[in-house]
Tab-separated table of C-alpha atoms in Angstrom:
chain	number	residue	atom	x	y	z
A	1	ASN	CA	-3.628	14.686	14.120
A	2	ALA	CA	-2.434	15.107	10.497
A	3	GLY	CA	-0.758	11.684	10.049
A	4	VAL	CA	1.163	11.644	6.755
A	5	THR	CA	1.079	14.816	4.678
A	6	GLN	CA	2.132	14.895	1.033
A	7	THR	CA	2.703	17.967	-1.122
A	8	PRO	CA	1.805	18.803	-3.782
A	9	LYS	CA	-1.437	16.904	-4.474
A	10	PHE	CA	-1.213	17.417	-8.226
A	11	GLN	CA	1.645	18.302	-10.573
A	12	VAL	CA	2.194	18.456	-14.315
A	13	LEU	CA	5.779	18.390	-15.553
A	14	LYS	CA	7.374	18.580	-18.950
A	15	THR	CA	9.776	15.833	-19.944
A	16	GLY	CA	13.226	16.607	-18.567
A	17	GLN	CA	12.044	18.861	-15.752
A	18	SER	CA	12.916	18.085	-12.151
A	19	MET	CA	10.825	18.225	-9.009
A	20	THR	CA	10.732	17.065	-5.413
A	21	LEU	CA	7.750	15.416	-3.766
A	22	GLN	CA	7.539	16.207	-0.072
A	23	CYS	CA	6.324	13.934	2.706
A	24	ALA	CA	6.085	14.593	6.424
A	25	GLN	CA	4.672	12.536	9.296
A	26	ASP	CA	3.837	13.672	12.820
A	27	MET	CA	3.526	10.242	14.481
A	28	ASN	CA	7.185	9.834	15.481
A	29	HIS	CA	7.480	6.825	13.165
A	30	ASN	CA	10.884	5.375	12.388
A	31	SER	CA	10.304	3.947	8.911
A	32	MET	CA	9.118	5.846	5.854
A	33	TYR	CA	8.326	4.671	2.327
A	34	TRP	CA	7.621	5.896	-1.176
A	35	TYR	CA	5.322	3.876	-3.446
A	36	ARG	CA	3.921	4.479	-6.888
A	37	GLN	CA	0.577	3.222	-8.116
A	38	ASP	CA	-0.101	2.571	-11.767
A	39	PRO	CA	-3.377	1.257	-13.239
A	40	GLY	CA	-3.767	-2.493	-12.754
A	41	MET	CA	-0.433	-2.854	-10.953
A	42	GLY	CA	-1.095	-2.084	-7.315
A	43	LEU	CA	1.497	-0.130	-5.323
A	44	ARG	CA	5.190	-0.692	-6.010
A	45	LEU	CA	7.972	0.278	-3.619
A	46	ILE	CA	10.395	2.922	-4.920
A	47	TYR	CA	12.579	3.637	-1.874
A	48	TYR	CA	12.323	3.267	1.859
A	49	SER	CA	14.071	4.538	4.959
A	50	ALA	CA	14.182	2.285	8.020
A	51	SER	CA	15.457	5.086	10.240
A	52	GLU	CA	16.793	8.614	10.087
A	53	GLY	CA	19.976	8.681	8.029
A	54	THR	CA	19.373	5.459	6.097
A	55	THR	CA	17.735	4.811	2.734
A	56	ASP	CA	17.383	1.688	0.593
A	57	LYS	CA	16.150	0.892	-2.889
A	58	GLY	CA	12.864	-0.838	-3.449
A	59	GLU	CA	11.434	-2.574	-6.487
A	60	VAL	CA	11.444	0.376	-8.933
A	61	PRO	CA	14.124	2.929	-7.890
A	62	ASN	CA	15.450	3.942	-11.323
A	63	GLY	CA	14.981	7.635	-12.099
A	64	TYR	CA	14.426	8.613	-8.453
A	65	ASN	CA	16.453	9.824	-5.507
A	66	VAL	CA	15.387	10.231	-1.899
A	67	SER	CA	16.448	12.169	1.166
A	68	ARG	CA	15.534	11.383	4.758
A	69	LEU	CA	15.929	14.930	5.978
A	70	ASN	CA	15.073	14.132	9.601
A	71	LYS	CA	12.790	11.733	11.420
A	72	ARG	CA	9.677	13.539	10.164
A	73	GLU	CA	10.482	14.171	6.513
A	74	PHE	CA	11.238	11.920	3.539
A	75	SER	CA	11.413	13.505	0.086
A	76	LEU	CA	11.400	11.932	-3.380
A	77	ARG	CA	13.194	13.669	-6.233
A	78	LEU	CA	12.830	13.225	-9.966
A	79	GLU	CA	15.945	14.678	-11.569
A	80	SER	CA	14.781	14.432	-15.192
A	81	ALA	CA	11.133	13.491	-15.464
A	82	ALA	CA	9.992	11.007	-18.112
A	83	PRO	CA	6.463	10.128	-19.292
A	84	SER	CA	6.942	6.657	-17.729
A	85	GLN	CA	6.987	8.376	-14.342
A	86	THR	CA	3.391	9.515	-14.754
A	87	SER	CA	1.756	7.896	-11.741
A	88	VAL	CA	0.200	8.436	-8.346
A	89	TYR	CA	2.832	8.567	-5.618
A	90	PHE	CA	2.107	7.562	-2.035
A	91	CYS	CA	4.239	8.167	0.999
A	92	ALA	CA	3.802	5.965	4.057
A	93	SER	CA	5.279	5.646	7.522
A	94	ARG	CA	5.456	2.887	10.120
A	95	ARG	CA	6.402	2.947	13.785
A	96	ASP	CA	8.336	-0.282	14.254
A	97	ARG	CA	10.108	-2.655	11.962
A	98	GLY	CA	8.525	-6.069	11.889
A	99	SER	CA	5.048	-4.855	12.779
A	100	GLY	CA	2.151	-6.465	10.994
A	101	TYR	CA	0.258	-3.239	10.965
A	102	GLY	CA	0.829	0.432	11.626
A	103	TYR	CA	1.510	1.592	8.069
A	104	THR	CA	-0.131	4.978	7.539
A	105	PHE	CA	-0.417	6.354	4.013
A	106	GLY	CA	-0.685	9.897	2.750
A	107	SER	CA	-3.409	10.893	0.306
A	108	GLY	CA	-1.069	10.811	-2.689
A	109	THR	CA	0.487	13.065	-5.333
A	110	ARG	CA	-0.862	12.691	-8.853
A	111	LEU	CA	1.998	13.419	-11.254
A	112	THR	CA	1.642	13.771	-15.010
A	113	VAL	CA	4.728	14.069	-17.236
A	114	VAL	CA	4.023	15.351	-20.749
B	1	ASP	CA	7.558	-11.948	-11.024
B	2	GLN	CA	4.625	-10.876	-8.852
B	3	GLN	CA	5.027	-12.120	-5.299
B	4	VAL	CA	1.475	-11.153	-4.323
B	5	LYS	CA	-1.365	-11.783	-6.764
B	6	GLN	CA	-5.010	-10.829	-6.799
B	7	ASN	CA	-6.435	-12.595	-9.817
B	8	SER	CA	-9.903	-11.028	-9.748
B	9	PRO	CA	-9.838	-7.388	-10.904
B	10	SER	CA	-13.461	-6.885	-9.900
B	11	LEU	CA	-16.270	-8.378	-7.848
B	12	SER	CA	-19.930	-7.434	-7.625
B	13	VAL	CA	-22.207	-8.620	-4.795
B	14	GLN	CA	-25.642	-7.781	-3.476
B	15	GLU	CA	-26.053	-5.835	-0.246
B	16	GLY	CA	-26.336	-8.191	2.719
B	17	ARG	CA	-24.521	-11.070	0.996
B	18	ILE	CA	-20.977	-12.257	1.607
B	19	SER	CA	-18.026	-10.770	-0.309
B	20	ILE	CA	-14.963	-12.995	-0.677
B	21	LEU	CA	-11.737	-11.478	-1.963
B	22	ASN	CA	-8.793	-13.755	-2.706
B	23	CYS	CA	-5.031	-13.351	-2.712
B	24	ASP	CA	-2.109	-15.675	-3.472
B	25	TYR	CA	1.549	-15.229	-2.606
B	26	THR	CA	4.819	-16.931	-3.476
B	27	ASN	CA	7.348	-15.777	-0.844
B	28	SER	CA	7.444	-17.975	2.256
B	29	MET	CA	9.362	-15.290	4.163
B	30	PHE	CA	6.341	-12.997	4.511
B	31	ASP	CA	5.469	-12.751	8.223
B	32	TYR	CA	2.259	-10.699	8.097
B	33	PHE	CA	-0.523	-10.290	5.605
B	34	LEU	CA	-2.703	-7.205	5.455
B	35	TRP	CA	-5.748	-5.926	3.648
B	36	TYR	CA	-6.114	-2.296	2.695
B	37	LYS	CA	-9.148	-0.471	1.392
B	38	LYS	CA	-8.795	2.408	-1.044
B	39	TYR	CA	-11.243	5.028	-2.238
B	40	PRO	CA	-10.490	7.222	-5.290
B	41	ALA	CA	-8.191	10.185	-4.586
B	42	GLU	CA	-7.304	8.847	-1.127
B	43	GLY	CA	-4.454	6.812	0.259
B	44	PRO	CA	-4.936	3.158	1.256
B	45	THR	CA	-6.391	2.645	4.737
B	46	PHE	CA	-5.631	-0.379	6.879
B	47	LEU	CA	-8.474	-2.855	7.283
B	48	ILE	CA	-7.264	-6.057	8.923
B	49	SER	CA	-4.110	-8.153	9.202
B	50	ILE	CA	-3.055	-11.683	10.090
B	51	SER	CA	0.199	-13.121	11.336
B	52	SER	CA	1.764	-15.962	9.357
B	53	ILE	CA	1.427	-18.178	12.449
B	54	LYS	CA	-2.365	-17.782	12.563
B	55	ASP	CA	-5.044	-19.125	10.252
B	56	LYS	CA	-7.899	-16.742	11.044
B	57	ASN	CA	-8.427	-13.213	12.313
B	58	GLU	CA	-11.790	-11.559	12.777
B	59	ASP	CA	-12.770	-7.928	13.277
B	60	GLY	CA	-16.465	-7.180	13.162
B	61	ARG	CA	-17.780	-7.868	9.673
B	62	PHE	CA	-14.302	-8.626	8.343
B	63	THR	CA	-12.507	-11.965	8.610
B	64	VAL	CA	-9.214	-12.929	7.031
B	65	PHE	CA	-8.283	-16.573	6.491
B	66	LEU	CA	-4.743	-17.775	5.821
B	67	ASN	CA	-3.864	-21.136	4.261
B	68	LYS	CA	-0.064	-21.340	4.472
B	69	SER	CA	0.260	-24.651	2.691
B	70	ALA	CA	-1.585	-23.234	-0.314
B	71	LYS	CA	0.007	-19.774	0.064
B	72	HIS	CA	-3.478	-18.308	-0.118
B	73	LEU	CA	-5.461	-15.826	1.917
B	74	SER	CA	-8.969	-14.498	1.646
B	75	LEU	CA	-10.981	-11.620	3.064
B	76	HIS	CA	-14.621	-12.252	3.927
B	77	ILE	CA	-17.029	-9.354	4.425
B	78	VAL	CA	-20.362	-10.311	6.008
B	79	PRO	CA	-22.807	-8.729	5.514
B	80	SER	CA	-21.653	-6.566	2.626
B	81	GLN	CA	-22.791	-2.930	2.629
B	82	PRO	CA	-22.826	-0.323	-0.171
B	83	GLY	CA	-20.201	1.663	1.761
B	84	ASP	CA	-17.818	-1.265	1.311
B	85	SER	CA	-17.569	-0.440	-2.397
B	86	ALA	CA	-13.887	0.357	-2.970
B	87	VAL	CA	-10.652	-1.185	-4.232
B	88	TYR	CA	-9.180	-3.755	-1.851
B	89	PHE	CA	-5.465	-4.456	-1.835
B	90	CYS	CA	-3.837	-7.515	-0.369
B	91	ALA	CA	-0.343	-6.823	0.990
B	92	ALA	CA	2.410	-8.918	2.545
B	93	SER	CA	5.125	-7.798	4.939
B	94	ASP	CA	8.670	-9.149	5.118
B	95	ARG	CA	9.784	-6.775	7.930
B	96	ARG	CA	11.312	-4.486	5.319
B	97	ALA	CA	8.262	-3.148	3.518
B	98	LEU	CA	4.885	-4.092	2.124
B	99	THR	CA	4.448	-5.879	-1.188
B	100	PHE	CA	1.042	-5.251	-2.736
B	101	GLY	CA	-1.235	-7.159	-5.042
B	102	SER	CA	-2.883	-5.404	-7.968
B	103	GLY	CA	-6.207	-4.902	-6.192
B	104	THR	CA	-9.820	-6.031	-6.527
B	105	ARG	CA	-12.583	-3.519	-7.143
B	106	LEU	CA	-15.595	-4.471	-5.008
B	107	GLN	CA	-19.019	-3.123	-5.902
B	108	VAL	CA	-21.854	-3.774	-3.456
B	109	GLN	CA	-25.229	-3.328	-5.126
B	110	PRO	CA	-28.067	-1.921	-2.963
C-alpha cells in the first residue's frame, strides 16, 4: 500500500530551468493537492484538484502550473524556476470533499533553485 | 493575513508530563480542525481531528479541545513520551482544502 508517491525526492535547478514534479496516489481518492513548505511558514496551498479534469488555484499559485492527468496522477510544473521557489513540495490526496480527515501526504520533494 | 496561527514556535516538556499545543484561527467557515505530526524528511501524518460542532475529541494520549467563541483549539498529550518529539501543525478545513499554521516544535526530554 504505497499511498501517495512523489518523484523526485531531491532536485537542484538553475534559475530559468523548467521541471515537473510528479505525484501519484493508489487510494482511489478524488481530491489531490500541492503544498509548499518554507521555514517558519507551515504548508501553503499552491493548487488543488477536486476531481479528475478540474483544477483550482490555492494561496500561492504564481509561477506554477498543474495537470490532473487522470484520477491517480497530479503533476506540478515550474516553467521558469526562480530562487524564491526553493522549498519542500508536498502532494496530498483526500477521498471525499468535506471530510474532516483522510488527507494523506507524500514524503515531499526538496527543490533548490540556484 | 494568516487564518491559522500557532504562536509558539517551540515547546519543551519533561517525559511523563503534559504537553499543550495551542492554535488560533480567524475564519468562522472552517468546519473541521486537524492536528498533524511531522518528522524531518517525511510528510505530515494525521494525528487527530475535531468537528466544529464538538468541543472535545480524545484518542488515547491525545485530546483536542475546541473553543469556538474564542476561535481557539489546543492539543493535549498526556503523558508525553520522547517519541512525541516532532513538529506539530494545526490545520483547518473549509471543505476545499486545508489551511495550516506555522507549526510548533515539541521536544520531550527523557
